[in-house]
Amino acid sequence: MKNILTLLAFGLIALAAAQDPPKKVYTAVFCNPAPPLIDGLGDDSVWEEAETGTGFTQNEPHNGEPATETTTFKIVYDAENLYVLIRNHDRQAHKIISRLTRRDGDEEVDEAGIVLDSYFDRRTGFGFGVTAAGVKQDLIFSNDGENEDNSWDPVWYAKTTIDDSGWTAEMRIPFSQLRFADKPQQIWGLEIYREMPRNAELALWQHIPKDASGIVHFFGELHGLKNLAHPKRIELLPYSVADLSTSRPQPDNPFAPGRSGHFKGGLDGKIGVTSDLTMDFTINPDFGQVEADPSEVNLTAFETFFAEKRPFFIEGKNIFNYRLTPGDGDLSMDQIFYSRRIGRTPHREVETADDEYAKAPAHTSILGAFKLSGKTRHGVSIGVLDAVTQHERAEIRRGDETRQESIEPLSNYFVSRLQKDYGAGATSVGMILTGTNRRIADANLNFLNRAAYTGGIDCRHAWHQQNWMVDVRTACSHIRGHRDALLEAQTASARYFQRPDANHVEVDSARTTLSGSGGSVNIGKVGGGHWRFLLGWIWRTPGLELNDIGYMRQADQKIQVFWGQYRTLKPHGIFREVYANVNQWHFGNFGGDFIGRGANINTSVTFTNSWRINGGISREGRWLVVAALRGGPALYNPPGSNIWYQFSSDARRKVSFYGGGRRYRNDDGISTFKRWFLGVEMRPTAAFSLSVNPSLTLCTDDLQYVDTIATARGPRYLMGRIDQKNLALVMRFDYCLTPNLSIQYYGQPFVAAGQYTRFKSITKPRASVYSDQFETFADDQMQWDEENSQYVIDEDRDGQEEYRFDKPDYNFRQFRSNLVLRWEYTAGSTFFLVWSQGRTGVIEEGRFSYRHDLRDLFNVYPENVFLVKCNYWFSL
């Protein structure tokens, strides 16, 4: 593999980047005779033997100028640990911002820390920070700082003290928590940082220009580490959990007694395979303390993307990251590996008769999983993940009779990722391979693919001090299964091969395999100076399928995009930072259709008082929506314009707030989308914070899909005008009694209503005049059947029913909340006490009332889960 990656990169090495400026060097010394006591005082004699690092410069706000306050540091080590002392001098020590927050909390507080590139690959950094209040902040930088992962929670130690002339941080970082090559003399990348929010200042030991294209390759160097022993790195974290669930009892339903309890246990662990490779594993994992997903009403043809929140999958996730398009917008959502597929809701829903009751798990159980990750001394990043999920069954009862039906097969998920760096990290070449295999023994599950494989090769090369770059990413897929599974894949919303106007694809009901490819090419200037830009091309062939273990909304696309930006590099007048962007996009498909084009301009301004405003305006032409009729012909949507704006106040204050809005309007003069949101954050004490975030969405869509009805005259594609209103309120509070003991609450009441009028049948979906695309049903063509809650259609007005459809109006009410007490009672060991509550109610009404909907929401009988979980960390 090493030779293959070398050959792929050989042609790019000739474009070697200009050398970085000279690096600062710090030399650590071995502790003699004893290591320091980590108490935040820094008065141990061993510190006197270490050299003093100083000479910090500003990264923000005045890049390149000396730091406003003096910062010094010292580093020593012994056979098992690295010790760091950071002294943060402050002539106005009474203004130090010291607040208790949860670990990795995103707060404007004084903070200092160290970032280590222990691989010395100039791409990866392990960060260990601590706030003046003693709260740990740890994260991993990857891809030269392009990605940050603060879900990483290593076991290390820190203490702080505040005095009249500043504050001191002492740290002990076990070598077992780092990854490095096995060699007698180490050289690591090194950065020491200090944040002083009252000045909006970030000071660095090794200067990094503000217009830099990356972070890690600028780090200074840490020398002096000799003969580091290969740590055993065997960590075990057994857990036990007990829960009690309560809900409304249903006397006739044997599966709804109103109360049930469970007890289970499991094991998480880490094993250091080598000094630079670690295997993480989990057996029978539990994620009961994880916050619930936000509520929503999804009326689109596509699945909603939800962020991963489970600890096993989010820690170290960046090494498995393979997005088909770089960036963070909608186009970059497609990815080969989407970890939420593992342990998902079972695919099959059981249908029961009126006199039957069913019990089915809400999520597929993960029997076990492991991941191997790290980076070798030769610069090869390795990530391997394998997980097995349980064969799930639903239990169905009718009287004294009981049967079981399969709803999810025994499944195996596999991901492997390799990436090799060249030219001091300026060039990287990588590959990814995934496999999903299902053991399908029940004909009811034949609609699932038996096997799904994806692979890809990516290459990135940067030059001219890594300010210019080209990024190429490719992917291919292959699925196999029963004819039912391949029919499902061909007619899914990602493809809709059954579209009558799609001449380049067709449904083959005998097909048992399907293959496709996709990728992107981007080239541009990403650093150096005021101007940056990217020009990109993206493609997805019609047969591409990633959704067995990845995430993809739509195949069959050809896209061209452009992004340009002007940014200021130094404060000027009342402005600290200004960004101005322009974006342009052009869509087509493999059938030769022109889908649409659009552009936007937007800007972001940060003032010297830490207030911020941003906003923009976009314009799209007529857009051919291939998914609008859910497998019917593509439908033209009218052109439209969009405007958005946001603002935020100074987050350093005890009370801060933010807000914004968005307004979209089609040129049909009817369809609009309006959304407003507001947030208030309060910090009345150093240990307590409260945030409230209400939002209101009002939407009128003249072409909202309703149903497709087969009739003797052909299919009827029915749409209606929907008036949709959503009201949500997100509430959070954090109360931190100590850096290791906190109480956190999350609550979200959500109410939504949708009322349909002006039902219509699509007749000419590609008509150039909007009103010619459909025929709206007149009063004498549509009658209401009160008994069955259906609309009855008589198109030719002959008094005979031709077809009918269900009333689509809805009121959706949901409340989700989590109250979590978290206590890290000893390093790496945690006790959780959790109360989760959910209320969900749905009716077919459509009328929206703030007062009545919220009242009716809390009249819904709640489902409660009370959970106690405890784990204990062993290091062998």
Coordinates of N, CA, C and O in Angstrom, one line a residue, residues 551-656:
Y551 N -24.3 8.7 3.6 CA -25.4 9.6 3.4 C -25.4 10.3 2.1 O -24.3 10.9 1.7
M552 N -26.5 10.2 1.3 CA -26.5 10.9 0.0 C -28.0 11.3 -0.2 O -28.9 10.4 -0.1
R553 N -28.2 12.5 -0.6 CA -29.6 12.9 -0.9 C -30.0 12.6 -2.3 O -31.1 12.1 -2.5
Q554 N -29.1 12.9 -3.3 CA -29.6 12.8 -4.6 C -28.4 12.4 -5.5 O -27.3 13.0 -5.4
A555 N -28.6 11.4 -6.4 CA -27.6 11.0 -7.4 C -28.0 11.8 -8.7 O -28.8 12.7 -8.7
D556 N -27.3 11.4 -9.8 CA -27.7 11.9 -11.2 C -27.5 13.5 -11.2 O -28.5 14.2 -11.5
Q557 N -26.3 13.9 -10.9 CA -26.1 15.4 -10.8 C -24.7 15.7 -11.5 O -23.7 15.0 -11.3
K558 N -24.7 16.8 -12.2 CA -23.5 17.5 -12.6 C -23.5 18.9 -12.1 O -24.5 19.7 -12.4
I559 N -22.5 19.3 -11.4 CA -22.6 20.6 -10.7 C -21.3 21.4 -10.9 O -20.2 20.8 -10.8
Q560 N -21.4 22.7 -11.1 CA -20.2 23.5 -11.1 C -20.4 24.6 -10.1 O -21.5 25.2 -10.0
V561 N -19.4 24.9 -9.3 CA -19.5 25.9 -8.2 C -18.3 26.8 -8.2 O -17.2 26.5 -8.6
F562 N -18.6 28.0 -7.7 CA -17.5 29.0 -7.5 C -17.7 29.7 -6.2 O -18.8 30.1 -5.8
W563 N -16.6 29.9 -5.5 CA -16.7 30.7 -4.2 C -15.5 31.7 -4.2 O -14.4 31.3 -4.5
G564 N -15.8 33.0 -3.9 CA -14.7 34.0 -3.8 C -14.9 34.8 -2.5 O -16.1 35.0 -2.1
Q565 N -13.8 35.2 -1.9 CA -13.9 35.9 -0.7 C -12.8 37.0 -0.6 O -11.7 36.8 -1.0
Y566 N -13.3 38.2 0.0 CA -12.3 39.2 0.4 C -12.4 39.3 1.9 O -13.6 39.4 2.4
R567 N -11.3 39.4 2.6 CA -11.3 39.5 4.1 C -10.3 40.5 4.5 O -9.2 40.7 3.9
T568 N -10.6 41.2 5.6 CA -9.6 42.1 6.1 C -8.7 41.3 7.1 O -9.1 40.3 7.6
L569 N -7.5 41.8 7.3 CA -6.5 41.0 8.1 C -6.2 41.8 9.4 O -5.6 41.2 10.3
K570 N -6.5 43.0 9.5 CA -6.2 43.8 10.7 C -7.4 44.7 11.0 O -8.1 45.1 10.1
P571 N -7.6 45.0 12.3 CA -8.7 45.9 12.7 C -8.5 47.3 12.0 O -7.4 47.7 11.8
H572 N -9.6 47.9 11.7 CA -9.6 49.3 11.2 C -10.8 50.0 11.7 O -12.0 49.6 11.4
G573 N -10.6 51.1 12.4 CA -11.6 51.9 13.0 C -12.5 51.0 13.9 O -12.0 50.4 14.9
I574 N -13.8 51.0 13.7 CA -14.7 50.3 14.5 C -14.8 48.8 14.1 O -15.5 48.0 14.8
F575 N -14.1 48.4 13.0 CA -14.2 47.1 12.5 C -13.0 46.2 12.9 O -11.9 46.6 12.7
R576 N -13.3 45.1 13.5 CA -12.2 44.1 13.8 C -12.0 43.2 12.7 O -10.9 42.8 12.4
E577 N -13.1 42.8 12.0 CA -12.9 41.8 11.0 C -14.1 41.9 10.0 O -15.2 42.0 10.4
V578 N -13.8 41.8 8.7 CA -14.9 41.9 7.7 C -14.6 40.9 6.6 O -13.5 40.7 6.2
Y579 N -15.7 40.1 6.3 CA -15.6 39.1 5.2 C -16.7 39.5 4.2 O -17.8 39.8 4.6
A580 N -16.4 39.3 2.9 CA -17.4 39.5 1.9 C -17.2 38.3 0.9 O -16.1 38.0 0.5
N581 N -18.3 37.6 0.6 CA -18.3 36.4 -0.2 C -19.2 36.5 -1.4 O -20.2 37.2 -1.3
V582 N -18.8 35.8 -2.4 CA -19.7 35.6 -3.5 C -19.7 34.1 -3.9 O -18.7 33.5 -3.9
N583 N -20.9 33.6 -4.2 CA -21.0 32.2 -4.5 C -21.9 32.1 -5.8 O -22.8 32.9 -6.0
Q584 N -21.5 31.1 -6.6 CA -22.3 30.8 -7.9 C -22.4 29.3 -8.1 O -21.4 28.6 -7.7
W585 N -23.5 28.8 -8.6 CA -23.7 27.4 -8.8 C -24.5 27.2 -10.1 O -25.3 28.0 -10.5
H586 N -24.3 26.0 -10.7 CA -24.9 25.6 -12.0 C -25.1 24.1 -11.9 O -24.2 23.3 -11.7
F587 N -26.4 23.7 -12.0 CA -26.8 22.3 -11.9 C -27.3 21.7 -13.2 O -28.0 22.3 -13.9
G588 N -26.9 20.4 -13.5 CA -27.5 19.7 -14.6 C -27.5 18.2 -14.2 O -27.2 17.8 -13.0
N589 N -27.9 17.3 -15.1 CA -27.9 15.9 -14.8 C -27.4 15.1 -16.0 O -27.0 15.7 -17.0
F590 N -27.3 13.8 -15.9 CA -26.7 13.0 -16.9 C -27.6 12.7 -18.1 O -27.2 12.1 -19.0
G591 N -28.8 13.2 -18.0 CA -29.7 13.1 -19.1 C -29.7 14.3 -20.0 O -30.4 14.4 -21.0
G592 N -28.8 15.3 -19.7 CA -28.7 16.5 -20.5 C -29.6 17.6 -20.0 O -29.6 18.7 -20.7
D593 N -30.4 17.4 -19.0 CA -31.3 18.5 -18.5 C -30.5 19.6 -17.8 O -29.6 19.3 -17.0
F594 N -30.9 20.8 -18.1 CA -30.4 21.9 -17.3 C -31.3 22.1 -16.1 O -32.5 22.4 -16.3
I595 N -30.8 21.9 -14.9 CA -31.6 21.9 -13.7 C -31.8 23.3 -13.2 O -32.9 23.7 -12.9
G596 N -30.8 24.1 -13.1 CA -30.9 25.5 -12.7 C -29.6 26.1 -12.3 O -28.6 25.4 -12.3
R597 N -29.6 27.4 -12.1 CA -28.4 28.1 -11.7 C -28.8 29.2 -10.6 O -30.0 29.6 -10.5
G598 N -27.8 29.6 -9.9 CA -28.1 30.7 -8.9 C -26.8 31.3 -8.4 O -25.7 30.9 -8.8
A599 N -26.9 32.3 -7.6 CA -25.8 33.0 -7.0 C -26.2 33.7 -5.8 O -27.4 34.0 -5.5
N600 N -25.2 34.0 -4.9 CA -25.5 34.9 -3.8 C -24.3 35.7 -3.4 O -23.1 35.4 -3.8
I601 N -24.5 36.8 -2.7 CA -23.5 37.6 -2.1 C -23.8 37.7 -0.6 O -25.0 37.8 -0.2
N602 N -22.8 37.6 0.3 CA -23.0 37.8 1.7 C -21.8 38.4 2.3 O -20.7 38.4 1.8
T603 N -22.0 38.9 3.5 CA -20.9 39.5 4.2 C -21.1 39.3 5.7 O -22.2 39.0 6.2
S604 N -20.0 39.4 6.4 CA -19.9 39.2 7.9 C -19.0 40.3 8.5 O -17.9 40.5 8.0
V605 N -19.5 41.0 9.5 CA -18.7 42.1 10.1 C -18.7 41.9 11.6 O -19.7 41.7 12.2
T606 N -17.5 41.9 12.1 CA -17.3 41.8 13.6 C -16.7 43.2 14.0 O -15.7 43.6 13.4
F607 N -17.3 43.8 15.0 CA -16.9 45.1 15.5 C -15.9 45.0 16.6 O -15.8 43.9 17.2
T608 N -15.3 46.0 16.9 CA -14.3 46.0 18.0 C -14.9 45.8 19.4 O -14.2 45.4 20.3
N609 N -16.2 46.0 19.5 CA -16.9 45.8 20.8 C -17.4 44.4 20.8 O -18.2 44.0 21.7
S610 N -17.0 43.5 19.9 CA -17.4 42.1 19.8 C -18.9 41.8 19.4 O -19.4 40.7 19.5
W611 N -19.5 42.9 18.9 CA -20.8 42.6 18.3 C -20.6 42.2 16.8 O -19.5 42.5 16.3
R612 N -21.5 41.5 16.3 CA -21.3 40.9 14.9 C -22.7 40.9 14.2 O -23.7 40.7 14.7
I613 N -22.6 41.3 12.9 CA -23.7 41.2 12.0 C -23.3 40.4 10.7 O -22.1 40.5 10.3
N614 N -24.2 39.7 10.1 CA -23.9 39.1 8.8 C -25.2 38.9 8.1 O -26.3 38.9 8.7
G615 N -25.1 38.8 6.8 CA -26.3 38.6 6.0 C -26.0 38.4 4.6 O -24.8 38.5 4.2
G616 N -27.0 38.2 3.8 CA -26.8 38.1 2.3 C -28.0 38.0 1.6 O -29.2 38.0 2.1
I617 N -27.9 37.9 0.3 CA -29.0 37.8 -0.7 C -28.7 36.9 -1.8 O -27.5 36.8 -2.2
S618 N -29.6 36.0 -2.2 CA -29.4 35.1 -3.2 C -30.5 35.1 -4.2 O -31.6 35.6 -3.9
R619 N -30.2 34.6 -5.4 CA -31.1 34.6 -6.5 C -31.0 33.3 -7.3 O -29.8 33.0 -7.7
E620 N -32.1 32.6 -7.5 CA -32.1 31.4 -8.3 C -33.0 31.5 -9.4 O -34.1 32.1 -9.3
G621 N -32.7 31.0 -10.6 CA -33.6 31.0 -11.7 C -34.6 29.9 -11.6 O -34.7 29.2 -10.6
R622 N -35.3 29.7 -12.7 CA -36.3 28.6 -12.7 C -35.5 27.3 -12.5 O -34.5 27.0 -13.1
W623 N -36.1 26.5 -11.6 CA -35.4 25.3 -11.2 C -36.2 24.0 -11.5 O -37.4 23.9 -11.2
L624 N -35.5 23.1 -12.2 CA -36.2 21.8 -12.5 C -36.0 20.8 -11.3 O -34.9 20.3 -11.1
V625 N -37.1 20.6 -10.6 CA -37.0 19.8 -9.4 C -37.4 18.3 -9.7 O -38.6 18.0 -10.0
V626 N -36.4 17.4 -9.8 CA -36.7 16.1 -10.2 C -37.4 15.2 -9.2 O -38.0 14.2 -9.5
A627 N -37.4 15.6 -7.9 CA -38.0 14.9 -6.8 C -39.4 15.5 -6.4 O -40.0 14.9 -5.5
A628 N -39.8 16.5 -7.1 CA -41.0 17.2 -6.6 C -42.3 16.3 -6.6 O -43.1 16.4 -5.7
L629 N -42.4 15.4 -7.7 CA -43.5 14.6 -7.8 C -43.3 13.1 -7.4 O -44.0 12.2 -7.7
R630 N -42.2 12.9 -6.6 CA -41.9 11.6 -5.9 C -41.9 10.5 -6.9 O -42.6 9.4 -6.7
G631 N -41.2 10.6 -8.0 CA -41.1 9.6 -9.0 C -41.9 9.9 -10.3 O -41.8 9.2 -11.3
G632 N -42.6 11.0 -10.3 CA -43.3 11.5 -11.5 C -42.3 12.4 -12.3 O -41.1 12.4 -12.0
P633 N -42.8 13.0 -13.3 CA -41.9 13.9 -14.1 C -41.3 15.0 -13.3 O -41.9 15.5 -12.3
A634 N -40.2 15.5 -13.8 CA -39.6 16.7 -13.2 C -40.5 17.9 -13.3 O -41.2 18.1 -14.3
L635 N -40.5 18.8 -12.3 CA -41.4 19.9 -12.3 C -40.6 21.2 -12.1 O -39.7 21.3 -11.3
Y636 N -40.9 22.2 -13.0 CA -40.3 23.5 -12.9 C -40.8 24.3 -11.7 O -42.1 24.4 -11.6
N637 N -39.9 24.8 -10.9 CA -40.3 25.8 -9.8 C -40.0 27.2 -10.3 O -39.0 27.3 -11.0
P638 N -40.8 28.1 -10.0 CA -40.5 29.5 -10.5 C -39.2 30.0 -9.9 O -38.7 29.5 -8.8
P639 N -38.6 31.1 -10.5 CA -37.4 31.7 -9.9 C -37.8 32.3 -8.6 O -39.0 32.5 -8.2
G640 N -36.8 32.6 -7.8 CA -37.0 33.2 -6.5 C -35.8 33.9 -5.9 O -34.7 33.7 -6.4
S641 N -36.1 34.6 -4.8 CA -35.0 35.4 -4.2 C -35.0 35.1 -2.7 O -36.1 34.9 -2.1
N642 N -33.9 35.2 -2.1 CA -33.7 34.8 -0.7 C -32.9 35.9 0.0 O -31.9 36.3 -0.6
I643 N -33.3 36.3 1.2 CA -32.5 37.3 2.0 C -32.4 36.8 3.4 O -33.4 36.3 3.9
W644 N -31.2 36.9 4.0 CA -31.1 36.5 5.4 C -30.2 37.5 6.1 O -29.4 38.2 5.6
Y645 N -30.3 37.5 7.5 CA -29.6 38.4 8.3 C -29.5 37.8 9.7 O -30.3 37.1 10.2
Q646 N -28.4 38.1 10.4 CA -28.2 37.7 11.8 C -27.4 38.7 12.5 O -26.6 39.5 11.9
F647 N -27.5 38.7 13.8 CA -26.7 39.6 14.7 C -26.4 38.9 16.0 O -27.1 38.0 16.4
S648 N -25.3 39.3 16.6 CA -25.0 38.8 18.0 C -24.3 39.8 18.8 O -23.6 40.6 18.2
S649 N -24.6 39.9 20.1 CA -24.0 40.9 20.9 C -22.7 40.3 21.5 O -22.3 39.2 21.2
D650 N -22.1 41.0 22.4 CA -20.8 40.6 23.1 C -21.1 39.5 24.0 O -21.7 39.6 25.0
A651 N -20.5 38.3 23.6 CA -20.8 37.1 24.4 C -20.0 37.0 25.7 O -20.2 36.1 26.5
R652 N -19.1 38.0 25.9 CA -18.4 38.1 27.2 C -19.2 38.6 28.3 O -18.9 38.4 29.5
R653 N -20.3 39.3 28.0 CA -21.2 39.9 29.0 C -22.0 38.8 29.8 O -22.2 37.7 29.3
K654 N -22.5 39.2 30.9 CA -23.4 38.3 31.7 C -24.7 38.0 31.0 O -25.3 36.9 31.2
V655 N -25.1 38.9 30.2 CA -26.3 38.7 29.4 C -25.9 39.1 27.9 O -25.5 40.2 27.7
S656 N -26.1 38.1 27.0 CA -25.9 38.4 25.6 C -27.0 37.8 24.8 O -27.8 37.0 25.3

